[in-house]
XYZ file of C-alpha atoms in Angstrom:
600
model
C 0.860 14.144 -26.557
C 0.136 17.694 -28.094
C -2.950 19.562 -28.133
C -4.463 21.806 -30.891
C -7.561 23.860 -31.431
C -9.014 22.300 -34.532
C -12.729 21.427 -34.205
C -13.714 17.864 -33.661
C -14.256 15.559 -36.516
C -17.814 13.946 -36.993
C -18.165 10.483 -35.928
C -17.944 8.209 -38.954
C -20.716 5.942 -39.985
C -18.378 2.965 -40.607
C -16.146 1.165 -38.220
C -12.462 0.842 -38.654
C -10.912 -2.378 -39.646
C -10.911 -4.992 -36.957
C -13.230 -2.825 -34.767
C -15.053 -5.000 -32.140
C -18.873 -5.047 -32.910
C -21.008 -3.266 -30.333
C -22.006 -6.128 -27.868
C -25.245 -5.566 -25.904
C -24.916 -1.676 -26.176
C -21.600 -1.817 -24.273
C -19.619 -0.019 -27.173
C -22.013 2.695 -28.598
C -20.622 5.378 -30.953
C -21.269 9.002 -29.758
C -23.192 11.157 -32.090
C -21.486 14.300 -33.799
C -23.623 16.543 -31.622
C -22.502 14.766 -28.434
C -18.810 14.855 -29.377
C -19.203 18.552 -30.211
C -20.699 19.175 -26.693
C -17.992 17.427 -24.953
C -15.256 19.002 -27.113
C -16.327 22.450 -25.785
C -14.975 21.279 -22.322
C -12.081 18.970 -23.289
C -8.707 19.000 -24.991
C -7.823 17.388 -28.265
C -4.700 15.291 -28.288
C -2.589 13.670 -30.835
C -1.720 9.895 -30.294
C 0.729 7.703 -32.014
C 0.928 3.954 -32.592
C 1.838 1.830 -29.471
C 1.158 4.816 -27.214
C -0.412 3.644 -23.834
C -3.378 5.918 -22.792
C -4.577 3.731 -19.831
C -2.304 1.485 -17.894
C -3.602 -1.666 -16.175
C -3.229 -1.449 -12.387
C -3.171 2.320 -12.465
C -5.969 4.815 -11.795
C -7.133 6.831 -14.757
C -8.754 10.264 -14.263
C -9.600 11.139 -17.826
C -12.450 10.236 -20.073
C -11.174 9.592 -23.574
C -13.042 9.890 -26.879
C -11.662 8.526 -30.076
C -11.775 11.256 -32.732
C -9.574 9.391 -35.453
C -7.510 6.383 -35.640
C -8.115 3.347 -33.537
C -7.274 2.049 -29.859
C -7.058 -1.557 -28.670
C -8.001 -2.687 -25.256
C -5.412 -5.234 -23.989
C -5.016 -7.609 -21.092
C -1.762 -8.429 -19.376
C 0.011 -5.857 -21.524
C 3.753 -6.448 -21.900
C 3.536 -10.082 -20.449
C 3.640 -13.440 -22.320
C -0.050 -13.649 -21.612
C -0.919 -10.478 -23.461
C -4.145 -10.663 -25.499
C -6.217 -8.029 -27.283
C -9.769 -7.827 -25.963
C -11.327 -5.062 -27.907
C -10.640 -2.557 -30.810
C -12.380 0.778 -31.011
C -12.556 3.500 -33.694
C -13.804 6.975 -34.006
C -16.818 8.039 -32.066
C -16.310 5.544 -29.349
C -15.050 6.250 -25.858
C -12.828 4.259 -23.441
C -13.371 3.248 -19.722
C -15.551 1.112 -17.878
C -17.416 1.154 -14.430
C -14.129 1.388 -12.524
C -13.367 4.973 -14.042
C -16.506 6.244 -12.240
C -15.891 4.395 -8.948
C -12.151 5.453 -8.630
C -10.867 1.960 -9.230
C -7.649 1.045 -10.991
C -7.845 0.047 -14.514
C -8.341 -3.754 -15.351
C -7.003 -3.403 -18.743
C -4.496 -1.401 -20.933
C -5.613 0.941 -23.671
C -2.975 1.321 -26.439
C -3.084 3.111 -29.683
C -3.435 0.838 -32.658
C -3.578 3.385 -35.435
C -2.520 7.074 -35.130
C -5.005 9.741 -34.811
C -6.575 11.970 -32.077
C -8.568 11.683 -28.902
C -10.645 14.060 -26.921
C -9.705 14.105 -23.208
C -11.923 15.255 -20.371
C -11.175 15.204 -16.567
C -13.612 12.777 -14.991
C -14.912 15.313 -12.602
C -15.824 17.469 -15.409
C -17.511 14.625 -17.189
C -19.691 14.149 -14.090
C -20.842 17.716 -14.221
C -21.562 17.535 -18.011
C -23.607 14.273 -17.913
C -25.786 15.786 -15.069
C -26.699 18.475 -17.680
C -27.350 15.922 -20.571
C -29.274 12.890 -19.012
C -29.339 11.034 -22.352
C -25.508 11.136 -22.677
C -25.124 10.136 -19.008
C -27.514 7.176 -19.431
C -25.630 6.063 -22.713
C -22.126 6.170 -20.871
C -23.686 4.414 -17.688
C -25.214 1.536 -19.736
C -22.054 1.073 -21.654
C -19.930 0.978 -18.495
C -22.178 -1.491 -16.762
C -22.048 -3.732 -19.913
C -18.198 -3.439 -20.160
C -17.780 -4.372 -16.550
C -19.925 -7.318 -17.048
C -17.876 -8.431 -20.197
C -14.693 -8.013 -18.328
C -15.763 -10.310 -15.572
C -17.158 -12.774 -18.073
C -13.593 -12.983 -19.836
C -11.784 -13.459 -16.617
C -9.653 -10.270 -16.854
C -8.080 -8.569 -13.897
C -6.449 -10.406 -11.007
C -5.944 -14.087 -10.649
C -7.164 -15.931 -7.426
C -5.588 -19.282 -6.848
C -6.949 -21.324 -4.006
C -8.693 -24.475 -2.993
C -12.443 -24.870 -3.418
C -12.531 -26.292 0.104
C -10.712 -23.344 1.746
C -12.903 -20.871 3.700
C -10.399 -18.035 2.879
C -10.599 -18.773 -0.813
C -14.592 -18.706 -0.550
C -14.357 -15.277 1.382
C -12.115 -13.779 -1.379
C -14.250 -15.164 -4.139
C -17.428 -13.765 -2.525
C -15.773 -10.375 -1.985
C -14.708 -10.183 -5.571
C -18.048 -11.442 -6.873
C -20.167 -9.227 -4.631
C -18.097 -6.170 -5.829
C -18.119 -7.458 -9.465
C -14.335 -7.234 -9.540
C -12.810 -8.757 -12.893
C -10.877 -11.834 -11.784
C -10.163 -15.309 -12.648
C -10.265 -18.266 -10.137
C -7.661 -20.909 -10.518
C -8.830 -24.051 -8.703
C -5.909 -25.528 -6.715
C -7.327 -29.098 -7.035
C -8.582 -29.000 -10.723
C -6.663 -26.447 -12.684
C -3.412 -27.581 -14.332
C -2.111 -23.914 -14.117
C -2.210 -23.855 -10.440
C 0.865 -26.088 -9.967
C 2.913 -24.044 -12.472
C 1.951 -20.815 -10.934
C 2.945 -22.047 -7.508
C 6.318 -23.098 -8.720
C 6.852 -19.724 -10.397
C 6.237 -17.826 -7.289
C 7.766 -20.440 -4.937
C 4.641 -20.670 -2.900
C 3.637 -23.987 -1.168
C -0.029 -24.980 -1.683
C -0.625 -24.739 2.081
C 0.036 -20.898 1.835
C -2.832 -20.410 -0.596
C -5.121 -18.621 -1.483
C -3.089 -16.106 -3.248
C -3.985 -13.057 -5.374
C -1.750 -12.410 -8.455
C -1.756 -9.043 -10.187
C -0.072 -8.859 -13.538
C 2.609 -11.322 -12.601
C 4.195 -8.338 -10.467
C 2.326 -8.549 -7.064
C 1.364 -11.502 -5.030
C -0.841 -11.319 -2.100
C -0.736 -14.226 0.308
C -4.114 -14.903 1.800
C -5.032 -11.097 1.848
C -7.729 -9.647 3.997
C -10.639 -8.108 2.136
C -9.263 -4.586 2.974
C -5.698 -5.572 1.461
C -7.496 -6.764 -1.731
C -9.656 -3.640 -1.801
C -6.596 -1.395 -1.649
C -4.981 -3.363 -4.522
C -7.811 -2.675 -6.940
C -8.710 0.713 -5.697
C -11.727 0.460 -3.521
C -12.141 2.933 -0.912
C -11.911 1.597 2.716
C -11.909 4.390 5.296
C -8.852 6.236 6.539
C -7.389 5.128 9.784
C -7.508 8.740 10.808
C -10.590 10.252 12.402
C -12.848 12.158 9.898
C -16.062 14.157 10.621
C -19.300 14.341 8.507
C -22.775 15.494 8.943
C -24.353 12.075 8.055
C -22.907 8.642 8.244
C -24.903 5.659 6.831
C -23.943 2.215 8.111
C -24.928 -0.399 5.623
C -25.506 -0.006 1.921
C -28.526 -1.957 0.920
C -31.541 -0.247 -0.707
C -32.293 1.755 2.324
C -28.746 2.899 2.859
C -28.184 3.694 -0.750
C -31.269 5.790 -0.962
C -30.404 7.604 2.205
C -27.088 8.429 0.603
C -28.464 9.771 -2.444
C -30.961 11.980 -0.753
C -28.459 13.093 1.928
C -25.620 13.905 -0.487
C -27.953 15.592 -2.990
C -29.328 17.827 -0.271
C -25.944 19.088 0.619
C -25.042 17.062 3.673
C -21.444 15.714 3.835
C -22.295 12.073 3.603
C -20.458 8.820 4.225
C -21.774 5.418 3.298
C -20.000 2.314 4.495
C -20.437 -1.492 4.144
C -18.429 -4.438 5.517
C -18.392 -6.321 2.196
C -20.211 -4.684 -0.858
C -22.890 -2.097 -1.782
C -26.227 -3.583 -2.300
C -26.614 -5.582 1.036
C -28.437 -8.980 0.604
C -30.635 -7.482 -2.304
C -27.320 -7.521 -4.520
C -27.439 -11.389 -4.477
C -30.917 -11.489 -5.981
C -30.633 -12.611 -9.719
C -33.677 -10.871 -10.944
C -36.118 -8.518 -9.135
C -39.266 -8.482 -11.236
C -41.782 -6.676 -9.127
C -39.918 -3.405 -8.324
C -41.723 -0.279 -9.728
C -40.200 1.015 -12.883
C -38.565 -2.021 -14.129
C -41.085 -4.070 -15.972
C -38.575 -6.581 -17.327
C -36.960 -6.931 -13.994
C -33.500 -5.988 -12.904
C -30.666 -7.719 -10.976
C -29.983 -6.871 -7.538
C -26.147 -6.251 -8.445
C -27.134 -3.900 -11.371
C -29.545 -1.987 -9.132
C -26.909 -1.671 -6.495
C -24.332 -0.334 -8.936
C -26.733 2.274 -10.258
C -27.513 3.469 -6.666
C -23.866 3.798 -5.749
C -23.093 5.669 -8.854
C -25.895 8.027 -8.244
C -24.727 8.557 -4.609
C -21.289 9.307 -5.712
C -22.506 11.738 -8.331
C -23.901 13.761 -5.641
C -20.712 13.638 -3.516
C -21.330 10.893 -1.171
C -18.126 9.056 0.090
C -18.492 5.220 -0.304
C -16.247 3.106 1.986
C -15.950 -0.531 1.189
C -14.975 -2.592 3.007
C -15.621 -0.865 6.285
C -17.067 -2.899 9.195
C -18.665 -0.794 12.084
C -17.812 -2.162 15.371
C -18.882 0.303 17.862
C -21.469 3.283 18.089
C -20.736 5.811 20.894
C -22.499 9.176 21.757
C -20.186 11.968 22.283
C -20.565 14.891 24.803
C -21.008 17.623 22.116
C -24.156 15.889 20.520
C -22.028 14.103 17.868
C -21.735 10.211 17.509
C -18.588 8.303 16.904
C -18.457 5.158 14.841
C -15.460 2.943 15.245
C -14.430 0.494 12.605
C -13.174 -3.077 13.320
C -9.977 -2.471 11.428
C -9.108 0.682 13.208
C -10.128 4.421 12.682
C -13.261 6.426 13.422
C -15.704 8.693 12.081
C -17.373 11.452 14.039
C -20.926 12.440 12.622
C -23.792 14.587 13.940
C -26.323 12.242 12.599
C -26.264 8.287 11.939
C -28.594 6.203 9.779
C -28.605 2.546 10.752
C -29.193 0.389 7.556
C -27.145 -2.772 8.338
C -30.184 -5.023 7.337
C -30.480 -8.720 8.232
C -28.683 -11.973 7.317
C -30.229 -15.396 6.608
C -30.303 -17.765 9.483
C -28.158 -21.024 9.322
C -29.800 -24.208 8.951
C -29.165 -26.279 12.090
C -28.919 -29.928 11.136
C -26.103 -32.486 12.082
C -23.145 -32.575 9.973
C -23.867 -29.220 8.088
C -20.793 -27.442 9.325
C -18.534 -29.749 7.295
C -20.101 -28.760 4.119
C -20.905 -25.081 4.561
C -17.801 -23.832 3.068
C -18.235 -25.933 -0.151
C -21.760 -26.965 -0.787
C -24.132 -25.048 1.246
C -24.958 -21.249 0.268
C -27.007 -18.372 1.637
C -27.171 -16.589 -1.646
C -27.791 -17.515 -5.316
C -25.737 -15.647 -7.827
C -23.757 -16.461 -10.826
C -20.768 -17.165 -8.475
C -22.684 -19.905 -6.588
C -24.256 -21.244 -9.638
C -20.985 -21.936 -11.255
C -20.189 -24.405 -8.406
C -22.936 -26.890 -9.432
C -24.006 -26.125 -12.969
C -24.093 -29.799 -13.808
C -25.628 -31.137 -10.590
C -29.081 -31.240 -8.911
C -29.535 -28.843 -6.053
C -32.007 -28.078 -3.245
C -33.402 -24.769 -2.096
C -34.765 -24.583 1.345
C -37.358 -21.903 2.092
C -40.810 -20.648 1.158
C -40.367 -16.797 0.760
C -39.712 -14.593 -2.289
C -35.829 -15.024 -1.694
C -36.239 -18.786 -2.262
C -38.462 -18.331 -5.208
C -36.103 -16.069 -6.990
C -33.293 -18.444 -6.281
C -35.221 -21.342 -7.663
C -35.974 -19.709 -10.979
C -32.428 -18.470 -11.402
C -30.868 -21.817 -10.542
C -33.270 -23.588 -12.796
C -31.838 -21.818 -15.821
C -28.343 -23.176 -14.984
C -28.621 -26.783 -13.401
C -30.637 -30.002 -14.531
C -32.906 -30.118 -11.364
C -33.936 -28.033 -8.523
C -35.930 -29.355 -5.465
C -37.694 -26.688 -3.468
C -38.415 -27.720 0.176
C -41.094 -25.751 2.079
C -42.298 -26.609 5.553
C -45.942 -26.050 4.941
C -48.516 -27.330 2.279
C -49.127 -24.107 0.435
C -46.327 -22.594 -1.758
C -48.265 -19.346 -2.043
C -48.498 -18.718 1.674
C -45.281 -16.489 1.826
C -44.344 -16.193 -1.713
C -45.793 -13.762 -4.369
C -48.045 -15.132 -6.909
C -45.988 -14.298 -9.950
C -43.187 -16.530 -8.591
C -45.561 -19.288 -7.609
C -46.932 -19.533 -11.015
C -43.508 -19.630 -12.697
C -42.192 -22.228 -10.327
C -45.256 -24.519 -10.743
C -44.901 -24.416 -14.500
C -41.129 -24.959 -14.724
C -40.211 -28.392 -15.939
C -36.845 -28.410 -13.982
C -38.458 -27.608 -10.567
C -39.790 -30.069 -8.020
C -41.590 -28.719 -5.087
C -41.565 -30.902 -1.920
C -44.187 -29.700 0.496
C -44.234 -30.331 4.124
C -40.613 -31.170 3.993
C -37.740 -30.295 6.187
C -34.007 -31.118 6.132
C -32.889 -33.324 9.084
C -29.275 -34.210 8.099
C -26.784 -34.172 5.307
C -24.717 -36.977 3.584
C -21.256 -35.967 2.761
C -18.055 -37.238 1.360
C -14.651 -35.637 0.702
C -16.019 -32.521 2.525
C -18.698 -31.960 -0.172
C -22.371 -32.612 -0.137
C -23.725 -35.877 -1.481
C -27.390 -35.835 -0.384
C -29.711 -34.365 2.263
C -31.865 -36.256 4.686
C -35.555 -34.906 4.068
C -38.424 -35.674 6.454
C -42.062 -35.317 5.705
C -43.333 -33.352 8.763
C -46.796 -34.903 8.408
C -45.935 -38.527 7.946
C -42.597 -38.667 9.590
C -41.191 -40.427 6.567
C -37.461 -39.780 5.949
C -35.470 -40.256 2.595
C -32.074 -39.255 1.070
C -32.420 -36.693 -1.649
C -29.353 -36.669 -3.981
C -28.169 -33.102 -4.455
C -24.694 -31.552 -4.804
C -25.460 -28.228 -3.353
C -28.169 -26.630 -0.838
C -29.310 -23.076 -0.908
C -30.923 -21.800 2.271
C -33.374 -19.070 2.761
C -35.089 -19.685 6.006
C -35.737 -16.329 7.510
C -33.351 -13.446 8.785
C -31.979 -12.089 11.982
C -30.804 -8.507 12.301
C -27.193 -7.276 12.175
C -27.455 -5.509 15.415
C -24.791 -7.225 17.648
C -22.279 -4.487 17.142
C -24.574 -1.958 18.629
C -24.704 -3.665 21.934
C -27.030 -1.941 24.372
C -26.487 1.620 22.734
C -29.965 1.772 21.139
C -33.159 -0.013 22.283
C -34.017 -3.264 20.455
C -37.081 -5.387 20.351
C -37.290 -8.963 21.686
C -35.894 -10.347 18.417
C -32.972 -7.832 18.203
C -34.418 -5.487 15.674
C -33.981 -1.683 16.297
C -36.885 0.041 17.725
C -37.967 3.333 16.252
C -40.621 6.253 17.165
C -42.679 6.106 20.184
C -41.689 2.526 21.189
C -37.957 3.685 21.129
C -38.585 6.748 23.232
C -40.376 4.703 25.818
C -37.383 2.453 26.146
C -34.808 5.229 26.135
C -32.838 6.374 29.224
C -34.627 8.795 31.285
C -32.473 11.792 30.508
C -31.827 11.296 26.893
C -34.646 13.191 25.541
C -34.654 15.978 28.111
C -34.062 19.418 26.402
C -34.824 18.116 22.965
C -37.934 20.181 22.546
C -39.549 17.379 20.446
C -40.546 13.764 20.525
C -38.906 10.913 18.865
C -39.454 10.996 15.195
C -40.882 7.932 13.308
C -37.682 6.495 12.156
C -35.544 7.716 15.102
C -34.015 5.351 17.530
C -33.869 5.815 21.326
C -30.807 8.176 20.608
C -31.737 11.533 19.066
C -30.182 11.989 15.565
C -29.711 8.199 15.133
C -32.218 6.657 12.643
C -33.067 3.098 11.694
C -34.293 2.110 8.182
C -34.841 -1.137 6.306
C -34.673 -4.644 7.330
C -32.828 -3.753 10.611
C -35.737 -1.658 11.875
C -38.460 -3.340 13.950
C -41.696 -3.568 12.146
C -40.372 -2.674 8.558
C -41.936 -3.953 5.387
C -39.245 -6.361 3.714
C -39.684 -4.820 0.128
C -37.457 -2.934 -2.267
C -39.783 0.051 -2.565
C -40.420 0.434 1.159
C -36.747 0.252 1.983
C -35.776 2.967 -0.499
C -38.714 5.113 0.709
C -37.553 4.686 4.337
C -33.917 5.785 3.341
C -35.561 8.975 1.720
C -37.768 9.556 4.645
C -34.894 9.217 7.082
C -33.069 12.252 5.475
C -36.275 14.353 5.864
C -36.157 13.650 9.572
C -32.389 14.136 9.747
C -33.219 17.724 8.629
C -35.858 17.964 11.398
C -33.426 16.824 14.009
C -30.738 19.341 12.678
C -33.301 22.154 12.922
C -33.531 21.562 16.628
C -29.791 21.634 17.210
C -27.266 24.414 17.373
C -24.401 22.457 15.721
C -23.406 23.806 12.308
C -23.914 21.511 9.312
C -21.225 21.292 6.867
C -22.240 22.045 3.263
C -20.710 21.420 -0.002
C -18.870 24.517 -1.356
C -21.518 25.520 -3.810
C -24.383 25.312 -1.274
C -25.586 28.878 0.056
C -28.967 27.870 1.357
C -30.195 25.155 3.707
C -31.098 22.085 1.530
C -34.457 21.437 3.189
C -37.021 20.549 0.575
C -34.598 20.250 -2.394
C -35.338 16.625 -3.300
C -34.049 14.784 -6.291
C -35.767 11.472 -7.016
C -33.473 8.509 -6.832
C -33.070 6.233 -9.903
C -33.747 3.091 -7.846
C -33.171 1.257 -4.515
C -33.530 -2.087 -3.049
C -33.668 -3.572 0.319
C -31.165 -5.372 2.360
C -33.018 -8.740 1.883
C -33.772 -10.379 -1.494
C -37.330 -10.924 -0.334
C -39.315 -8.762 -2.788
């Protein structure tokens, strides 16, 4: 490609032939003013037909704007399965969410008609959109929409495995939670499965497998192996050091990352599966401040992650914390389950909680195929033509009921008590009671399951007032019956309450070792654990409020208290290169947060 110094052309009013219409705001056209603004910081490049600008499976570090000519977005480029997904003309830009997250491309961008493009390094783009929020919001909305469309058409890698395999379910959940474009090929039901196994000489018992562009095959990969294939960022196996490490990336963890990074602290955010925590499994959060039409948990998670990255936070996924250990020099060491360590002066625990299992006879035989502890598009696809049951009386269960009722013919909601509004928000109760596809079974508990061929056929329901039992025909069951904290990895390092949640403030200091707080010159802060410099926020904290706003607020408050702790220490705090003053008080409001539980 050759560059020149001519001024940028104005974006035309009409699309080029064959251009894909703008779907859901995913393919906007930049204005002449916006292109001129970007051109001041980029380079014009001549492009020729069939020239590849972005190649599937490789990272791209450039933001490309089409000035003239046209570019087509292609899947499986150069293979017999090649297909054109989109065509774009002047004024449009290339890329999708992976460009901002450092992932590899899930498509190939190829020149269709000759012309010119404007190229900007992605780091420079981040700097420019910080100066122009309107432009930044337009690009973000487009990239979120494009990722959703890629997922919808099954672009990306192929995952071949049995619906009855726990490893297939693990990989599908990892891909779905991280919104990775892929297509699942059902070993039992898809005619393509047998042909692919023959092509790669793989026996069925060695599935699941991941196929990338017919060039790479991973046999039953770990989540970390799949992450490396598509460019997610697990931590290095070598020891690293930071000012702040945040364990868990639900709303509290994401908010802490946004505030910590924006205030100049070298910040690392890690999660064992995906950013967003359990909140990312919520199909629609309708009562979070600032989103009157509601927002899905996954969209909120992606926005929070991008915001943290914008301020310089490192995001490590998948990264499972296995051990927290105080060091002699006032730092803390976090060791990962897959090896490697990070040493940090402060730690924020935001690991949240997970839903309790339903303990009934026979359930273990169908948990991998018909019993779910989340209700997202991934789970709904498994039972779109069948009746289902939802067990639980809180907001999580209510949100799941309304989401599933849009996709299945009948939803049975089982609650233990007589009053649906006892633990559920009124707005959910009103919608559930009016919905024609929802049947509420009060005073009802699950006592067993009826299964066949390792899938659920019915559940045994007992009325806890009359003792009457009956079989309820359902093909899937969604369980939301309370949570337990993710604190097993902490051992006895920090003080926990009787239920295993992390104590903070005065209660934590009262349970601390007699010498831990000597010489600190202060008392334990409100969100601080029994260890000075280690904080707990969100669902994992004893006494926390299980709401989106409160979790995000605790994440922000924790960073304020981190600065208070650092003010009482003599350890130097690393700054970003452009920071010349202490960041205390330099707050930037986050664009959103959500808590680690979808109970809103």
